[in-house]
Short mmCIF file of C-alpha atoms and ligand atoms in Angstrom, two decimals:
data_model
loop_
_atom_site.label_atom_id
_atom_site.label_comp_id
_atom_site.label_asym_id
_atom_site.label_seq_id
_atom_site.Cartn_x
_atom_site.Cartn_y
_atom_site.Cartn_z
CA UNK A 73 -8.75 31.40 23.75
CA UNK A 74 -10.30 27.98 22.99
CA UNK A 75 -13.84 28.16 21.63
CA UNK A 76 -15.36 26.29 24.57
CA UNK A 77 -13.67 28.65 27.05
CA UNK A 78 -14.94 31.68 25.14
CA UNK A 79 -18.54 30.48 25.35
CA UNK A 80 -18.13 29.72 29.04
CA UNK A 81 -16.79 33.25 29.52
CA UNK A 82 -20.07 34.56 28.08
CA UNK A 83 -19.14 35.25 24.46
CA UNK A 84 -21.72 34.73 21.70
CA UNK A 85 -19.97 32.90 18.84
CA UNK A 86 -21.20 32.67 15.22
CA UNK A 87 -20.79 28.87 15.40
CA UNK A 88 -21.05 27.39 18.89
CA UNK A 89 -18.47 24.91 20.17
CA UNK A 90 -19.65 21.28 20.24
CA UNK A 91 -18.96 18.13 22.22
CA UNK A 92 -21.19 15.21 23.17
CA UNK A 93 -21.99 13.44 26.43
CA UNK A 94 -20.61 9.84 26.25
CA UNK A 95 -18.70 10.80 23.10
CA UNK A 96 -16.20 8.06 24.01
CA UNK A 97 -18.60 5.14 24.09
CA UNK A 98 -19.91 1.92 22.65
CA UNK A 99 -21.29 3.42 19.39
CA UNK A 100 -17.62 3.73 18.27
CA UNK A 101 -15.89 0.53 17.03
CA UNK A 102 -12.51 1.85 18.23
CA UNK A 103 -13.97 2.28 21.76
CA UNK A 104 -15.27 -1.29 21.75
CA UNK A 105 -11.83 -2.54 20.69
CA UNK A 106 -9.99 -0.64 23.45
CA UNK A 107 -12.55 -1.70 26.04
CA UNK A 108 -12.03 -5.34 25.03
CA UNK A 109 -8.29 -4.82 25.44
CA UNK A 110 -8.87 -3.44 28.96
CA UNK A 111 -11.16 -6.38 29.85
CA UNK A 112 -14.13 -4.49 31.26
CA UNK A 113 -15.44 -0.99 31.84
CA UNK A 114 -13.95 -0.40 35.31
CA UNK A 115 -10.54 -1.73 34.26
CA UNK A 116 -10.69 0.74 31.37
CA UNK A 117 -11.45 3.63 33.78
CA UNK A 118 -8.45 2.75 35.97
CA UNK A 119 -6.00 2.11 33.10
CA UNK A 120 -4.63 5.62 32.48
CA UNK A 121 -3.11 4.80 29.08
CA UNK A 122 -6.26 3.17 27.70
CA UNK A 123 -8.57 5.76 29.30
CA UNK A 124 -6.47 8.46 27.61
CA UNK A 125 -6.78 6.60 24.32
CA UNK A 126 -10.60 6.32 24.43
CA UNK A 127 -10.92 9.98 25.45
CA UNK A 128 -8.90 10.97 22.38
CA UNK A 129 -10.76 8.71 19.91
CA UNK A 130 -13.78 10.99 19.29
CA UNK A 131 -11.47 14.02 19.10
CA UNK A 132 -9.43 12.38 16.34
CA UNK A 133 -12.49 11.12 14.46
CA UNK A 134 -14.64 14.28 14.67
CA UNK A 135 -12.59 17.24 15.91
CA UNK A 136 -14.91 18.07 18.82
CA UNK A 137 -14.15 21.34 20.64
CA UNK A 138 -13.82 19.57 23.99
CA UNK A 139 -12.72 16.23 25.39
CA UNK A 140 -14.28 14.88 28.58
CA UNK A 141 -12.17 12.77 30.90
CA UNK A 142 -13.07 9.09 30.55
CA UNK A 143 -14.16 7.87 34.00
CA UNK A 144 -17.47 7.40 35.83
CA UNK A 145 -19.41 9.20 38.56
CA UNK A 146 -19.43 5.98 40.62
CA UNK A 147 -15.66 5.96 41.15
CA UNK A 148 -16.14 8.40 44.05
CA UNK A 149 -18.36 5.99 46.06
CA UNK A 150 -15.78 3.28 45.37
CA UNK A 151 -12.99 5.57 46.63
CA UNK A 152 -15.10 6.20 49.75
CA UNK A 153 -15.12 2.45 50.40
CA UNK A 154 -18.25 1.14 48.66
CA UNK A 155 -17.99 -2.04 46.59
CA UNK A 156 -18.72 -1.38 42.90
CA UNK A 157 -19.15 -3.68 39.92
CA UNK A 158 -20.98 -3.58 36.59
CA UNK A 159 -23.35 -6.30 35.43
CA UNK A 160 -23.20 -6.61 31.63
CA UNK A 161 -26.40 -5.46 30.00
CA UNK A 162 -27.83 -4.20 33.31
CA UNK A 163 -25.62 -1.51 34.81
CA UNK A 164 -23.87 -0.70 38.07
CA UNK A 165 -24.17 -2.53 41.40
CA UNK A 166 -22.86 -1.17 44.74
CA UNK A 167 -22.85 -2.22 48.36
CA UNK A 168 -25.60 -0.14 50.03
CA UNK A 169 -25.59 2.54 52.75
CA UNK A 170 -28.85 2.80 54.65
CA UNK A 171 -27.94 3.55 58.27
CA UNK A 172 -25.46 5.19 60.65
CA UNK A 173 -23.41 2.01 60.83
CA UNK A 174 -22.90 2.05 57.06
CA UNK A 175 -22.01 5.75 57.19
CA UNK A 176 -19.41 5.11 59.89
CA UNK A 177 -17.56 2.69 57.59
CA UNK A 178 -17.07 5.26 54.83
CA UNK A 179 -13.70 6.92 54.36
CA UNK A 180 -13.13 10.64 54.77
CA UNK A 181 -13.02 13.11 51.86
CA UNK A 182 -9.22 13.37 51.99
CA UNK A 183 -8.74 9.58 51.90
CA UNK A 184 -9.94 9.11 48.32
CA UNK A 185 -6.85 10.18 46.40
CA UNK A 186 -4.80 6.99 46.47
CA UNK A 187 -7.70 5.08 44.93
CA UNK A 188 -8.30 7.81 42.35
CA UNK A 189 -4.62 8.36 41.43
CA UNK A 190 -5.02 6.63 38.01
CA UNK A 191 -7.79 9.10 37.13
CA UNK A 192 -5.54 12.08 37.92
CA UNK A 193 -2.86 10.44 35.74
CA UNK A 194 -5.36 10.21 32.86
CA UNK A 195 -6.05 13.94 33.22
CA UNK A 196 -2.32 14.71 33.15
CA UNK A 197 -1.88 12.55 30.04
CA UNK A 198 -4.75 14.33 28.31
CA UNK A 199 -3.55 17.80 29.23
CA UNK A 200 -0.38 17.14 27.24
CA UNK A 201 -1.88 14.99 24.45
CA UNK A 202 -4.87 17.08 23.34
CA UNK A 203 -4.68 19.44 20.34
CA UNK A 204 -4.17 23.05 21.45
CA UNK A 205 -7.72 24.08 20.41
CA UNK A 206 -9.46 21.30 22.37
CA UNK A 207 -10.62 22.04 25.93
CA UNK A 208 -10.38 19.39 28.65
CA UNK A 209 -13.46 18.83 30.83
CA UNK A 210 -13.24 17.05 34.19
CA UNK A 211 -16.38 15.91 35.98
CA UNK A 212 -18.06 14.34 38.97
CA UNK A 213 -21.57 13.26 39.88
CA UNK A 214 -23.64 15.61 42.01
CA UNK A 215 -24.17 14.48 45.63
CA UNK A 216 -27.87 13.60 45.21
CA UNK A 217 -27.34 11.50 42.08
CA UNK A 218 -24.32 9.70 43.56
CA UNK A 219 -26.28 9.11 46.79
CA UNK A 220 -29.18 7.50 44.88
CA UNK A 221 -26.77 4.78 43.69
CA UNK A 222 -25.05 4.42 47.10
CA UNK A 223 -28.38 4.00 48.88
CA UNK A 224 -30.13 1.67 46.38
CA UNK A 225 -26.99 -0.21 45.31
CA UNK A 226 -28.05 0.22 41.67
CA UNK A 227 -29.83 2.50 39.24
CA UNK A 228 -33.53 2.90 40.03
CA UNK A 229 -36.20 4.38 37.74
CA UNK A 230 -37.74 6.60 40.45
CA UNK A 231 -34.93 6.82 43.07
CA UNK A 232 -37.41 5.42 45.62
CA UNK A 233 -34.83 4.00 48.08
CA UNK A 234 -33.03 7.36 48.28
CA UNK A 235 -36.33 9.21 48.81
CA UNK A 236 -37.24 6.67 51.51
CA UNK A 237 -33.97 7.29 53.40
CA UNK A 238 -34.37 11.06 53.02
CA UNK A 239 -37.87 10.94 54.46
CA UNK A 240 -37.22 8.15 57.00
CA UNK A 241 -33.77 8.95 58.40
CA UNK A 242 -32.84 12.50 57.44
CA UNK A 243 -29.69 12.71 59.63
CA UNK A 244 -28.07 9.72 57.88
CA UNK A 245 -29.24 10.94 54.46
CA UNK A 246 -27.80 14.41 55.06
CA UNK A 247 -24.55 13.01 56.49
CA UNK A 248 -24.15 10.95 53.32
CA UNK A 249 -24.80 13.97 51.08
CA UNK A 250 -22.31 16.03 53.08
CA UNK A 251 -19.65 13.33 52.77
CA UNK A 252 -20.14 13.07 49.01
CA UNK A 253 -20.10 16.89 48.72
CA UNK A 254 -16.78 17.13 50.58
CA UNK A 255 -15.21 14.26 48.60
CA UNK A 256 -16.42 15.76 45.31
CA UNK A 257 -14.71 19.06 46.09
CA UNK A 258 -11.38 17.28 46.76
CA UNK A 259 -11.77 15.07 43.66
CA UNK A 260 -12.52 17.98 41.31
CA UNK A 261 -9.78 20.10 42.87
CA UNK A 262 -7.27 17.33 42.04
CA UNK A 263 -8.60 17.07 38.47
CA UNK A 264 -8.06 20.81 38.04
CA UNK A 265 -4.56 20.59 39.49
CA UNK A 266 -3.87 17.76 37.00
CA UNK A 267 -4.96 19.92 34.05
CA UNK A 268 -8.77 19.93 33.70
CA UNK A 269 -9.78 23.39 32.41
CA UNK A 270 -13.52 23.12 33.07
CA UNK A 271 -15.50 20.86 35.36
CA UNK A 272 -19.04 19.56 34.98
CA UNK A 273 -21.32 18.35 37.76
CA UNK A 274 -23.79 15.66 36.60
CA UNK A 275 -27.05 15.60 38.57
CA UNK A 276 -28.84 13.06 36.41
CA UNK A 277 -31.67 12.51 38.91
CA UNK A 278 -32.21 16.14 39.98
CA UNK A 279 -35.65 15.98 38.34
CA UNK A 280 -36.99 13.66 41.02
CA UNK A 281 -36.38 16.25 43.75
CA UNK A 282 -39.43 18.49 44.15
CA UNK A 283 -40.02 21.82 45.89
CA UNK A 284 -37.95 22.36 49.00
CA UNK A 285 -36.04 19.09 48.39
CA UNK A 286 -34.77 20.50 45.09
CA UNK A 287 -33.42 23.58 46.87
CA UNK A 288 -31.81 21.60 49.68
CA UNK A 289 -30.41 18.59 47.85
CA UNK A 290 -29.79 19.70 44.24
CA UNK A 291 -29.22 23.44 44.35
CA UNK A 292 -27.50 23.77 47.75
CA UNK A 293 -24.79 21.07 47.24
CA UNK A 294 -24.05 22.44 43.75
CA UNK A 295 -23.67 25.90 45.26
CA UNK A 296 -21.30 24.60 47.97
CA UNK A 297 -19.12 22.70 45.51
CA UNK A 298 -18.96 25.62 43.08
CA UNK A 299 -18.19 28.20 45.79
CA UNK A 300 -15.33 26.16 47.23
CA UNK A 301 -13.84 25.27 43.83
CA UNK A 302 -13.97 28.92 42.75
CA UNK A 303 -12.35 29.96 46.03
CA UNK A 304 -9.47 27.60 45.24
CA UNK A 305 -9.46 28.25 41.46
CA UNK A 306 -11.01 31.69 40.83
CA UNK A 307 -10.97 31.46 37.01
CA UNK A 308 -12.31 27.89 36.73
CA UNK A 309 -15.52 27.68 34.64
CA UNK A 310 -18.14 25.22 35.90
CA UNK A 311 -21.01 23.52 34.07
CA UNK A 312 -23.98 22.26 36.13
CA UNK A 313 -26.41 19.67 34.76
CA UNK A 314 -29.50 19.35 36.97
CA UNK A 315 -31.17 16.99 34.48
CA UNK A 316 -34.94 17.21 34.09
CA UNK A 317 -35.12 20.11 36.53
CA UNK A 318 -37.85 21.76 34.40
CA UNK A 319 -38.81 25.03 36.11
CA UNK A 320 -35.91 24.35 38.49
CA UNK A 321 -33.53 25.34 35.69
CA UNK A 322 -34.76 28.93 36.00
CA UNK A 323 -32.37 30.88 38.22
CA UNK A 324 -29.92 27.96 38.55
CA UNK A 325 -26.95 30.00 37.21
CA UNK A 326 -27.38 32.76 39.79
CA UNK A 327 -28.35 30.51 42.69
CA UNK A 328 -25.33 28.19 42.32
CA UNK A 329 -22.69 30.36 40.63
CA UNK A 330 -22.48 27.97 37.66
CA UNK A 331 -21.08 29.56 34.50
CA UNK A 332 -23.12 27.25 32.31
CA UNK A 333 -26.30 25.28 32.83
CA UNK A 334 -26.70 22.16 30.70
CA UNK A 335 -30.23 21.18 29.74
CA UNK A 336 -31.86 17.89 28.77
CA UNK A 337 -34.30 17.58 25.85
CA UNK A 338 -37.52 17.98 27.88
CA UNK A 339 -37.31 21.76 27.46
CA UNK A 340 -37.29 23.51 24.08
CA UNK A 341 -34.32 25.55 22.85
CA UNK A 342 -36.70 28.52 22.46
CA UNK A 343 -37.70 28.28 26.13
CA UNK A 344 -34.02 27.98 27.13
CA UNK A 345 -33.19 31.10 25.07
CA UNK A 346 -35.88 33.07 26.87
CA UNK A 347 -35.50 31.85 30.45
CA UNK A 348 -31.90 30.67 30.95
CA UNK A 349 -29.55 32.15 28.37
CA UNK A 350 -29.92 35.76 29.59
CA UNK A 351 -28.28 34.57 32.84
CA UNK A 352 -25.27 32.75 31.36
CA UNK A 353 -24.02 30.14 28.95
CA UNK A 354 -26.29 27.18 28.18
CA UNK A 355 -25.43 23.72 26.86
CA UNK A 356 -27.62 21.25 25.00
CA UNK A 357 -30.10 20.02 23.94
CA UNK A 358 -30.50 17.79 20.87
CA UNK A 359 -32.43 14.55 21.50
CA UNK A 360 -29.95 11.63 21.59
CA UNK A 361 -32.31 9.56 19.42
CA UNK A 362 -31.38 11.73 16.40
CA UNK A 363 -27.96 10.04 16.55
CA UNK A 364 -29.80 6.76 15.81
CA UNK A 365 -32.31 8.01 13.24
CA UNK A 366 -30.34 10.73 11.41
CA UNK A 367 -31.66 12.12 8.12
CA UNK A 368 -33.57 15.32 7.42
CA UNK A 369 -35.00 15.49 10.96
CA UNK A 370 -31.51 15.53 12.43
CA UNK A 371 -30.44 18.34 10.09
CA UNK A 372 -33.50 20.49 10.81
CA UNK A 373 -33.26 19.97 14.59
CA UNK A 374 -29.55 20.92 14.66
CA UNK A 375 -30.38 24.12 12.73
CA UNK A 376 -33.36 24.90 14.94
CA UNK A 377 -31.39 24.58 18.19
CA UNK A 378 -28.40 26.48 16.79
CA UNK A 379 -30.61 29.33 15.56
CA UNK A 380 -32.80 29.49 18.68
CA UNK A 381 -29.70 29.85 20.87
CA UNK A 382 -27.68 32.07 18.50
CA UNK A 383 -28.19 35.29 20.46
CA UNK A 384 -26.20 34.29 23.52
CA UNK A 385 -23.45 31.97 24.75
CA UNK A 386 -24.18 28.36 23.77
CA UNK A 387 -22.32 25.04 23.76
CA UNK A 388 -23.96 22.57 21.40
CA UNK A 389 -24.52 19.10 22.92
CA UNK A 390 -27.09 16.36 23.23
CA UNK A 391 -29.71 16.43 25.98
CA UNK A 392 -28.23 13.22 27.45
CA UNK A 393 -25.53 10.70 26.53
CA UNK A 394 -25.24 9.17 23.05
CA UNK A 395 -26.54 5.59 23.07
CA UNK A 396 -24.70 2.42 21.92
CA UNK A 397 -27.07 1.97 18.95
CA UNK A 398 -26.16 5.40 17.45
CA UNK A 399 -24.67 5.54 13.95
CA UNK A 400 -21.24 7.25 13.88
CA UNK A 401 -22.22 8.80 10.50
CA UNK A 402 -25.02 10.75 12.18
CA UNK A 403 -22.52 12.34 14.57
CA UNK A 404 -20.53 13.53 11.55
CA UNK A 405 -23.74 14.91 9.98
CA UNK A 406 -24.61 16.79 13.18
CA UNK A 407 -21.19 18.49 13.28
CA UNK A 408 -21.21 19.26 9.55
CA UNK A 409 -24.69 20.84 9.84
CA UNK A 410 -23.76 22.88 12.89
CA UNK A 411 -20.68 24.30 11.15
CA UNK A 412 -22.27 24.66 7.67
CA UNK A 413 -21.82 28.45 7.37
CA UNK A 414 -18.44 28.65 9.09
O1 CP3 B 13 -19.49 11.72 28.96
C1 CP3 B 13 -18.50 10.97 28.91
O2 CP3 B 13 -18.23 10.29 27.89
C2 CP3 B 13 -17.53 10.93 30.06
C3 CP3 B 13 -17.49 9.70 30.78
C4 CP3 B 13 -18.73 9.35 31.57
C5 CP3 B 13 -19.21 8.03 31.70
N1 CP3 B 13 -20.24 8.03 32.58
C6 CP3 B 13 -18.68 6.84 31.00
C7 CP3 B 13 -19.49 5.62 30.95
C8 CP3 B 13 -19.54 10.16 32.35
C9 CP3 B 13 -19.53 11.67 32.50
C10 CP3 B 13 -20.48 9.32 33.00
C11 CP3 B 13 -21.47 9.83 33.95
C12 CP3 B 13 -22.39 8.91 34.58
N2 CP3 B 13 -22.19 7.61 34.94
C13 CP3 B 13 -23.67 9.28 35.01
C14 CP3 B 13 -24.26 10.68 34.91
C15 CP3 B 13 -24.63 11.05 33.53
C16 CP3 B 13 -25.75 10.23 32.96
O3 CP3 B 13 -25.49 9.49 32.01
O4 CP3 B 13 -26.88 10.40 33.44
C17 CP3 B 13 -24.27 8.17 35.58
C18 CP3 B 13 -25.67 8.08 36.15
C19 CP3 B 13 -23.31 7.10 35.55
C20 CP3 B 13 -23.45 5.74 36.10
C21 CP3 B 13 -23.35 4.73 35.03
N3 CP3 B 13 -22.20 4.42 34.34
C22 CP3 B 13 -24.38 3.92 34.55
C23 CP3 B 13 -25.82 3.96 35.04
C24 CP3 B 13 -23.83 3.11 33.56
C25 CP3 B 13 -24.52 1.98 32.83
C26 CP3 B 13 -25.41 2.47 31.76
C27 CP3 B 13 -24.78 2.26 30.43
O5 CP3 B 13 -24.78 3.22 29.63
O6 CP3 B 13 -24.32 1.15 30.19
C28 CP3 B 13 -22.48 3.47 33.40
C29 CP3 B 13 -21.51 2.90 32.44
C30 CP3 B 13 -20.74 3.85 31.59
N4 CP3 B 13 -20.19 5.04 31.99
C31 CP3 B 13 -20.41 3.66 30.20
C32 CP3 B 13 -19.60 4.75 29.82
C33 CP3 B 13 -18.94 4.97 28.47
C34 CP3 B 13 -20.76 2.45 29.38
C35 CP3 B 13 -19.81 1.40 29.84
C36 CP3 B 13 -19.47 0.36 28.85
O7 CP3 B 13 -18.52 0.54 28.05
O8 CP3 B 13 -20.11 -0.70 28.94
#
């Protein structure tokens, strides 16, 4: 079995498998070249041949244990009928949904597939192109995180517009979350049918949901998506990433049925070993900034995380995506250090 799949199945390996969030990204010159060929980021996502190429680039360069489909969490809102564009140097922009009228214009969960067909083609390409030891990860955004962008029309530091809709018009907010949940199930199901062996649910803004809101809008949708995907694909492993959940990480495996919980860098590996790893596989959690700064600190942090999580199933990763200013040499040093005794 592939190393990543063994860890997800609960095995403790002497050297954990490794991959990196945003491993196909702007820190790599070959990514920048292919993106220029595509024209822009969204054109790259929808060009199956070029999206396949950028997904494979970090596998060729570094021999990661997993490839993650090259796409974006905001393709689902676009497939549901929202306008989407990226402003260079700033980030995504979308048409906004703030009332029942906006909700009524959205497409149904089964109407997304024509728009997303190029993404399924990328998955099929990858399933046949990847080396036999490399696992293929599909993904989607979690309903809350996707909703924060659909409501605000952009990224927001505190998700205030989404909180305002939640507190001011709960029926519309919940209808939107339900629509995204249903569409996400269909989208991930199609990725699995196309050849994704694992799926990951990115809830980048889970940390801004507190108390009961965390249960209702982070935990509950993850549980629904996981239950339905496992009903359709009983052996499919699923990674959940409720970023910055803090204490909310505790019990997340059992409450949602996730096989693996990915953690950001706001919690220590020692804390993760004590509170999360006894309940299932964990993924993380090196600070992305080490990919910029490198050196002795990088080496000691890689060893510390590896050793702290060596008594249970662990997938080595960063706590969040690698940034464009990272040095590709530091990625090589991270992998070499992780595998030093292998
Ligand atoms: O991990 C991977 O490499 C897989 C592909 C992937 C991308 N985005 C490619 C991407 C994945 C899994 C995502 C997830 C994503 N997208 C999230 C959740 C995870 C997270 O990072 O918190 C979110 C919030 C988005 C929305 C998004 N996409 C934003 C806010 C931005 C702009 C910020 C930025 O980094 O420029 C993007 C663009 C984006 N998505 C890039 C990549 C490689 C950079 C695009 C470029 O080439 O200019």
